[in-house]
CSV table of C-alpha atoms in Angstrom, one decimal:
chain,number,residue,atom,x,y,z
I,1,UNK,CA,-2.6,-35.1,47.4
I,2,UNK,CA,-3.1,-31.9,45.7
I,3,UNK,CA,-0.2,-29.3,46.8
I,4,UNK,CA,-0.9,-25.9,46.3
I,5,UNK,CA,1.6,-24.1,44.3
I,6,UNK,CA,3.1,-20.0,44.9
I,7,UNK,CA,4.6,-19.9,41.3
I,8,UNK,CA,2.5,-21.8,38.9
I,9,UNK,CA,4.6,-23.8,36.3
I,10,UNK,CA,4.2,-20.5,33.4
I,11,UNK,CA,5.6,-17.8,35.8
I,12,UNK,CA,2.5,-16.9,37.2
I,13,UNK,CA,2.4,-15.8,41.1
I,14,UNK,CA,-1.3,-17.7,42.7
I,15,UNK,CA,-1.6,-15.2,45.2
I,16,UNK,CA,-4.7,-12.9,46.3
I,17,UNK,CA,-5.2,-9.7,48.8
I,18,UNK,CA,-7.9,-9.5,51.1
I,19,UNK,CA,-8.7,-6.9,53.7
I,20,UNK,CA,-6.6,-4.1,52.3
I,21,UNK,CA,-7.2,-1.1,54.2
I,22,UNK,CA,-6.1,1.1,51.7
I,23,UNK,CA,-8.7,2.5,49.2
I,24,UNK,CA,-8.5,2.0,46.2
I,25,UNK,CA,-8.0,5.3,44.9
I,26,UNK,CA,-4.0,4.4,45.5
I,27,UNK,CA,-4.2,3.0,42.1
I,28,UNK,CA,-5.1,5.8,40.5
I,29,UNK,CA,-2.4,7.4,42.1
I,30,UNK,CA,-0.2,5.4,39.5
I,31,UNK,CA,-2.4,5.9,37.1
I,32,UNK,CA,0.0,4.8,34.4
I,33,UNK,CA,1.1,1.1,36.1
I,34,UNK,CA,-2.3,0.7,36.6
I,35,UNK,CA,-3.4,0.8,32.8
I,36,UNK,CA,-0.4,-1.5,31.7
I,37,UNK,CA,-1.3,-4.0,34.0
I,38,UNK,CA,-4.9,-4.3,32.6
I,39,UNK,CA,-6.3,-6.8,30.6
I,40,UNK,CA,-6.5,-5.9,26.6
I,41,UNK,CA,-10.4,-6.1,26.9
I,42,UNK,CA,-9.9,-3.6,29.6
I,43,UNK,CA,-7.4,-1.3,27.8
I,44,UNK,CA,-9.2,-1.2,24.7
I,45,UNK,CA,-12.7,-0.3,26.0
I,46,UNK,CA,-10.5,2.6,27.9
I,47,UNK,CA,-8.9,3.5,24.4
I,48,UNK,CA,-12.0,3.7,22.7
I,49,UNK,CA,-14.2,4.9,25.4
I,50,UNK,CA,-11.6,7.9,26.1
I,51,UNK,CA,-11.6,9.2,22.3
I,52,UNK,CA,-14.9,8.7,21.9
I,53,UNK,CA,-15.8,10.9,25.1
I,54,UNK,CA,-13.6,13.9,24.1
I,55,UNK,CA,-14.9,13.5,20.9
I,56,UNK,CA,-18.2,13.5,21.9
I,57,UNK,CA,-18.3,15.9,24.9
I,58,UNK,CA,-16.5,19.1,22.3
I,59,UNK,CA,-19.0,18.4,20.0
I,60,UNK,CA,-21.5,19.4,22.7
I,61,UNK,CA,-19.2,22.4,23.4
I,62,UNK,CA,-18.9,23.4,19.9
I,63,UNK,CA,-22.7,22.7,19.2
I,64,UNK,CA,-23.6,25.4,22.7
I,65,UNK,CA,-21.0,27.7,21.2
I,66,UNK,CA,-23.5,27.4,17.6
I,67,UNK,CA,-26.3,27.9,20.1
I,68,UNK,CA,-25.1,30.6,22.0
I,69,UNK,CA,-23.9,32.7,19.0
I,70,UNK,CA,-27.3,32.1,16.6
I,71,UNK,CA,-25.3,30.2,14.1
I,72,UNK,CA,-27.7,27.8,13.8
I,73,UNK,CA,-30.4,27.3,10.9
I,74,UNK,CA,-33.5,27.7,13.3
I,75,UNK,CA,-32.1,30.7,14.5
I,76,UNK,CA,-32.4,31.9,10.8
I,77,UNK,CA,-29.6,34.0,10.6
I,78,UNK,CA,-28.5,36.8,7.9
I,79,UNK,CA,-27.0,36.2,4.9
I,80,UNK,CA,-24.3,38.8,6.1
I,81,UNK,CA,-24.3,36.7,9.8
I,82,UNK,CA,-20.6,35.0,10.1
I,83,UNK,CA,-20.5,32.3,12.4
I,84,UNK,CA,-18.0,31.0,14.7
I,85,UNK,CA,-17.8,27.4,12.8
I,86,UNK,CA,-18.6,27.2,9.1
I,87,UNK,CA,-21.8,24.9,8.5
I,88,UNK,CA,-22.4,23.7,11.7
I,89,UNK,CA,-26.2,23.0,11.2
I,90,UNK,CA,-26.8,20.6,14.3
I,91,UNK,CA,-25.7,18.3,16.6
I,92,UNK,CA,-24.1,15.7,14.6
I,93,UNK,CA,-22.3,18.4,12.7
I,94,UNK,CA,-20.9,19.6,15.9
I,95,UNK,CA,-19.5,16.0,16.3
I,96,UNK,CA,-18.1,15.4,13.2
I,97,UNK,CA,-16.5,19.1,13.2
I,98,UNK,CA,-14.9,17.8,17.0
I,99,UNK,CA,-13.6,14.7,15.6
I,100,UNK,CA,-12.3,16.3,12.8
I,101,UNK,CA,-10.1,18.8,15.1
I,102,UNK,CA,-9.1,16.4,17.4
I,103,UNK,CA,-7.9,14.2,15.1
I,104,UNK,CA,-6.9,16.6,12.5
I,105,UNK,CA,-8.4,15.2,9.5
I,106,UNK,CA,-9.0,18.9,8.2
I,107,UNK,CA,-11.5,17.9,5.1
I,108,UNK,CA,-12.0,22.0,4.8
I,109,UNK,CA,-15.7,22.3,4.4
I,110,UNK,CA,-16.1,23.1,8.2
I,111,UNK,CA,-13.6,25.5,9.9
I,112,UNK,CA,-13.3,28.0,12.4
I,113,UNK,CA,-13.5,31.9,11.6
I,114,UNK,CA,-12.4,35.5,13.5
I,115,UNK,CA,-15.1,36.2,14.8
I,116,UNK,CA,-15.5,35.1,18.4
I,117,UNK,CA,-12.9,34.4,20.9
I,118,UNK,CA,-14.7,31.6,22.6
I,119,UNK,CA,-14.4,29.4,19.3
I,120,UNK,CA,-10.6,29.9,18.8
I,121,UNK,CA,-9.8,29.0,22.7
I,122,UNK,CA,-12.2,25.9,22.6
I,123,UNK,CA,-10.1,25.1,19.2
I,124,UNK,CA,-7.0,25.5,21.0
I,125,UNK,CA,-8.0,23.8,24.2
I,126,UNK,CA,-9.2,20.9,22.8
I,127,UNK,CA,-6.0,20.3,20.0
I,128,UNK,CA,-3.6,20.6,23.2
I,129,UNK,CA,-6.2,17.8,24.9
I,130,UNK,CA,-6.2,15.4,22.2
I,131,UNK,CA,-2.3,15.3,21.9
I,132,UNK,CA,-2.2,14.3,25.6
I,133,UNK,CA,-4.9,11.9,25.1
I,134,UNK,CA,-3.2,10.2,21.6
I,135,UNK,CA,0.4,10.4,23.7
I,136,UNK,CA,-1.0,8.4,26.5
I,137,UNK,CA,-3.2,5.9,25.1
I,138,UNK,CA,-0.7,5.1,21.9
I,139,UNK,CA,2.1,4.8,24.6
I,140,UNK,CA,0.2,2.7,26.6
I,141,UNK,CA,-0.8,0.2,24.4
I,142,UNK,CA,3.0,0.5,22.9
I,143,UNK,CA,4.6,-0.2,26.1
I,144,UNK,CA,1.7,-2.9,26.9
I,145,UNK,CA,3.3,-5.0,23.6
I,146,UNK,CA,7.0,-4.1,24.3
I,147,UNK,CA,6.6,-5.3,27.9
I,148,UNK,CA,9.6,-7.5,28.8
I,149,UNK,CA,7.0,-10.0,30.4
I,150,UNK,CA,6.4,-10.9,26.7
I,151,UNK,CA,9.6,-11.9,26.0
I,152,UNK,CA,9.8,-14.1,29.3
I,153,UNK,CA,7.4,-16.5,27.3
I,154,UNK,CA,10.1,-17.7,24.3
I,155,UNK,CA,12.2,-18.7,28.1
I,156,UNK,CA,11.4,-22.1,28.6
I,157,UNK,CA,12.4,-24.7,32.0
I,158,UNK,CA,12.0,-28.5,31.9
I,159,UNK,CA,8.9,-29.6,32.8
I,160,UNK,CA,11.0,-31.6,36.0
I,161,UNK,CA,14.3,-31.2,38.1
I,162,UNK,CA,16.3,-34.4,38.5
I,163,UNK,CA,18.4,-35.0,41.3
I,164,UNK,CA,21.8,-37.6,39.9
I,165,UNK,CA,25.7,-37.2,40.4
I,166,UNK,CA,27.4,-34.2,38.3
I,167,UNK,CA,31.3,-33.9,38.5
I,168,UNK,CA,31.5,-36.4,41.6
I,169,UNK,CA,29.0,-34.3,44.0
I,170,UNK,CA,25.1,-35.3,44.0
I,171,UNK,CA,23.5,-32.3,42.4
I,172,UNK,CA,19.7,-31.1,41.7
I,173,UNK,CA,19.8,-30.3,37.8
I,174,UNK,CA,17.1,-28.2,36.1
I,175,UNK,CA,17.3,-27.3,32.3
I,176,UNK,CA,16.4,-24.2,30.3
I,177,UNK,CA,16.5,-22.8,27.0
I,178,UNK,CA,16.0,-19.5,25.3
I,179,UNK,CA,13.7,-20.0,22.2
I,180,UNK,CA,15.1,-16.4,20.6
I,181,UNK,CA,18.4,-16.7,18.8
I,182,UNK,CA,18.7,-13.0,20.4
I,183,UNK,CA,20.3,-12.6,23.5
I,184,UNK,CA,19.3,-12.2,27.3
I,185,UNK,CA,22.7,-9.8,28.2
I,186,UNK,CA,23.8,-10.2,31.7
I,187,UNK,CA,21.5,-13.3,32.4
I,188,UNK,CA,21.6,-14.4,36.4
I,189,UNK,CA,19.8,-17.6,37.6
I,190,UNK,CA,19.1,-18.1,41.4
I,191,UNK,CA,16.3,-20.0,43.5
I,192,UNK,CA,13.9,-19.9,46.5
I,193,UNK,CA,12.8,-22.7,48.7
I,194,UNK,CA,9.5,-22.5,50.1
I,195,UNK,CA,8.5,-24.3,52.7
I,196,UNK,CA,6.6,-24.2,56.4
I,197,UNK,CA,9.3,-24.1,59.0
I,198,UNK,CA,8.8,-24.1,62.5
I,199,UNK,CA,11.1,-21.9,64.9
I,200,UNK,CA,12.5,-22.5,68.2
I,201,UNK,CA,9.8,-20.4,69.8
I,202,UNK,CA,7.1,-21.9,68.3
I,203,UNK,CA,6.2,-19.7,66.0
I,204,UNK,CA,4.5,-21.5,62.7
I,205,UNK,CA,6.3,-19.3,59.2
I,206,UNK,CA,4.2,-20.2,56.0
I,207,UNK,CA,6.1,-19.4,52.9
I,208,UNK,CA,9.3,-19.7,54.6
I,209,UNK,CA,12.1,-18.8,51.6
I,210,UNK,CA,15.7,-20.6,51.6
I,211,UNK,CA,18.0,-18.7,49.3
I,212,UNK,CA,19.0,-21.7,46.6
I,213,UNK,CA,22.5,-21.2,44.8
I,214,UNK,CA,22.5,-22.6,41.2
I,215,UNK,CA,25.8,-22.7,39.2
I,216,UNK,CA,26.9,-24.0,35.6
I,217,UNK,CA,29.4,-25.3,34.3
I,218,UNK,CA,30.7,-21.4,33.4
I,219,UNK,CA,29.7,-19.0,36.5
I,220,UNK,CA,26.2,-18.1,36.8
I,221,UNK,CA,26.6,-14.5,35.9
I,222,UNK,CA,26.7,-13.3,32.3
I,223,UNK,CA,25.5,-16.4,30.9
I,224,UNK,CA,26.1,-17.2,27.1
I,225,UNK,CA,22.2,-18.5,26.8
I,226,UNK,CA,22.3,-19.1,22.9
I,227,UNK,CA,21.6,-22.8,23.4
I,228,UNK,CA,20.1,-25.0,26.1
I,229,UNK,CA,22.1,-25.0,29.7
I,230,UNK,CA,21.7,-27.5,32.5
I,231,UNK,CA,22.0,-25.6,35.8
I,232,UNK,CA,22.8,-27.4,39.4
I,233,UNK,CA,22.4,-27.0,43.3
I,234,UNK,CA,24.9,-29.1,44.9
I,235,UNK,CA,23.4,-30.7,47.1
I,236,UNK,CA,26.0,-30.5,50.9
I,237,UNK,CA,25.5,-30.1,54.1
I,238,UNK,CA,24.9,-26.2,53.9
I,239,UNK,CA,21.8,-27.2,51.0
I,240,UNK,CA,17.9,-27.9,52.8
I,241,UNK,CA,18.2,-30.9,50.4
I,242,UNK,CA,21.0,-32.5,52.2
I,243,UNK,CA,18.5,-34.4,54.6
I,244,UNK,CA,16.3,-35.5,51.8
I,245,UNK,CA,16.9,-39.0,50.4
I,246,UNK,CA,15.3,-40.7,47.6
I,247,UNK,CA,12.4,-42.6,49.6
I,248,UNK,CA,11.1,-39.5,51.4
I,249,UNK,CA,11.4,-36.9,49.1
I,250,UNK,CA,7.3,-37.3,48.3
I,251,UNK,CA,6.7,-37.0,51.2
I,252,UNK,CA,8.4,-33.5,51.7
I,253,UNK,CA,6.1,-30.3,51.5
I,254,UNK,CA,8.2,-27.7,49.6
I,255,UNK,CA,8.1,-26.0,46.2
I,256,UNK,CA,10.8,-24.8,44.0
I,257,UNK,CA,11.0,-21.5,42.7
I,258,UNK,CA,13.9,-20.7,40.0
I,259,UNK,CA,14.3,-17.3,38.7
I,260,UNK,CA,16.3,-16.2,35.7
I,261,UNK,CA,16.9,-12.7,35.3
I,262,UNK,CA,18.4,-11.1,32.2
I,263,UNK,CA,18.2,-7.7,30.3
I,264,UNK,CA,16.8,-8.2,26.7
I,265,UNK,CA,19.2,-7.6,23.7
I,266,UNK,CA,16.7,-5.4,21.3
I,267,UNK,CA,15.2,-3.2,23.9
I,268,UNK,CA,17.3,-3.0,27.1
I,269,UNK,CA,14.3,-3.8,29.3
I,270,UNK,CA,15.1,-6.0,32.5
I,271,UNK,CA,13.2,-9.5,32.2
I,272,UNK,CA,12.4,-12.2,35.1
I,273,UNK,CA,11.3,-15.7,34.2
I,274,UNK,CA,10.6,-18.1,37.0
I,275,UNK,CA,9.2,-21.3,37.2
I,276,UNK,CA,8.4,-24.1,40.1
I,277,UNK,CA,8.6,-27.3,40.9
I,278,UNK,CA,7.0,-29.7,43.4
I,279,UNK,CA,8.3,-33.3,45.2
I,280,UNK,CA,6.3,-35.0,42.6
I,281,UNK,CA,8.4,-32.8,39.8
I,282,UNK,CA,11.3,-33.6,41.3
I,283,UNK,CA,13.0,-36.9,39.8
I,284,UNK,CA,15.7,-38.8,41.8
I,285,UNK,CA,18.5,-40.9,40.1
I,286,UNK,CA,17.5,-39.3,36.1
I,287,UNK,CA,19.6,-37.1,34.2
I,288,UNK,CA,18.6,-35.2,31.3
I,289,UNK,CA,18.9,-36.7,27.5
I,290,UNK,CA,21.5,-34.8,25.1
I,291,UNK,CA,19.9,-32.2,23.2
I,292,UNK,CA,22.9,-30.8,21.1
I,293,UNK,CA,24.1,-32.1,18.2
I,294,UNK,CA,26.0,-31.5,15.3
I,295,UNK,CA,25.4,-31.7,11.3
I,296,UNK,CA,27.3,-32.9,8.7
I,297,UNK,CA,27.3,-29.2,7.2
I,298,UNK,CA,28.8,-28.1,10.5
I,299,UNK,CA,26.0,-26.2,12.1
I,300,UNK,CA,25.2,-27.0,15.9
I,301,UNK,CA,21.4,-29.1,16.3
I,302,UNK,CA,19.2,-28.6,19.3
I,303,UNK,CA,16.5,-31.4,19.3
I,304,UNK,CA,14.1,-29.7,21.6
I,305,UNK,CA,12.1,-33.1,21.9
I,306,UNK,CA,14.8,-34.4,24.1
I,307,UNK,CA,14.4,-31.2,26.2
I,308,UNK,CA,12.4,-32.5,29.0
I,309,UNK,CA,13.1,-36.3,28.2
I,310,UNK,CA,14.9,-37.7,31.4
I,311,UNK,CA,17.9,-40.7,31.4
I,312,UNK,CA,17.9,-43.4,34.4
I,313,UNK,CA,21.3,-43.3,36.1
I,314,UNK,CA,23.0,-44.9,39.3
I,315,UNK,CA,22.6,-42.4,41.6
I,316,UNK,CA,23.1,-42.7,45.7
């Protein structure tokens, strides 16, 4: 049967909202969350749309301030008139004089003079605007590609857990690799069980979580994550897989989540990655193949075909 999955196998959270009562003006509240969390089709139409409305909506301004002052060449004026703007002859001039300020491309055939006040506050005004606008948008879409979410992709699980014996003790062993030869500093790995549980009063809990301890062979704090590492849950009487056996695992409705959280070496940003697995991803008696090898000129081999390949073993 078709289970239905929290945590999809890239990271991903399959969840929706429906009947939020608050409006959804809250998002503009956090205006800046909201625009980082947009798609790039999104973003960019925002980015474009944004400069191309200031742009356009001081060129009006600058074209009324023409209008107003009889700069313009239906107005004939006198050969001793001074305008406001040098050679502003229409609309379109008003335009390319706004974009010109805003962005301050400065070609020097169009410029402001002395003579009216309006002219150099609308100058002003609208060179203080477009520095807000460029610091925003530009740090947007920065921060949009820096985001550590990015860097969660080069993490990688195997595509199954296996359940075998590890030191003695039956464990549940999952393996992941860091695809970066950079560093996550002060990596932590840990994991949920979610299930439906049932308590005493009767009271049905979907989504139930079970905190799941995972250790290697080190400590699972400050991990050296430069190659490949095999984590396990031992699996005793205090672990919800204790009453599972290999016949009615399948038959179990659970799913998996395992989180591994880490700050990133180059930028200092905190980074999750999490992945899940199902019954049917979950392989008991297999270990994992070796993945690590060495060369004859000394340097260390990680065969990342063998990643996900799984080993039959004797396993109660």
């Amino acid at each position: 049967r078709r289970r239905a999955r929290l945590v999809s196998k890239d990271g991903r959270c399959n969840i929706e909202f429906g009947n939020v009562e608050q409006s959804r003006f809250v998002f503009l509240i956090d205006i800046w969350t909201t625009i980082l969390d947009l798609r790039w089709r999104y973003k960019m139409t925002i980015f474009i749309s944004a400069f191309l409305g200031s742009w356009f909506l001081f060129g009006l301004l600058w074209y009324v301030v023409a209008y107003i002052h009889k700069d313009l060449p239906e107005f004939n004026p006198s050969i001793n008139h001074t305008p406001c703007v040098e050679n502003i002859n229409g609309l379109t001039s008003a335009f390319l004089f706004s974009l010109e300020t805003q962005v301050t491309i400065g070609y020097g055939f169009r410029c402001v003079t002395e003579q009216c006040a309006t002219a150099i506050f609308l100058l002003i005004f609208q060179s203080i605007l477009g520095v807000i606008i460029n610091s925003f948008m530009c740090g947007a879409i920065l921060a949009k590609i820096s985001r550590s979410k990015n860097r969660a992709k080069t993490i990688t699980f195997s595509k199954n857990a296996v359940i075998s014996k590890r030191g003695g003790k039956l464990c549940l062993l999952i393996r992941v690799a860091n695809l970066r030869k950079s560093l996550l500093i002060g990596s932590h790995i840990y994991g949920k069980l979610l299930k439906t549980t049932i308590t005493p009063e009767g009271e049905t809990i979907i989504l139930d979580q079970v905190n799941i301890e995972f250790v290697v062979d080190a400590g699972n704090e400050n991990l050296f994550f430069i190659s490949p590492l095999t984590i396990y849950h031992i699996i005793d009487k205090n672990s919800p897989f204790f009453h599972m056996a290999a016949e009615t695992i399948l038959q179990q409705d659970f799913e998996l989540v395992v989180f591994l959280d880490g700050t990133v070496e180059a930028t200092s940003a905190t980074c999750q990655v999490r992945t899940s697995y199902i019954p049917e991803e979950v392989l008991w008696g297999y270990r994992f193949a070796p993945i690590v090898s060495k060369t004859k000129e000394g340097k260390y081999r990680v065969d990342f075909q063998n990643f996900s390949k799984t080993v039959a073993v004797e396993t109660p």
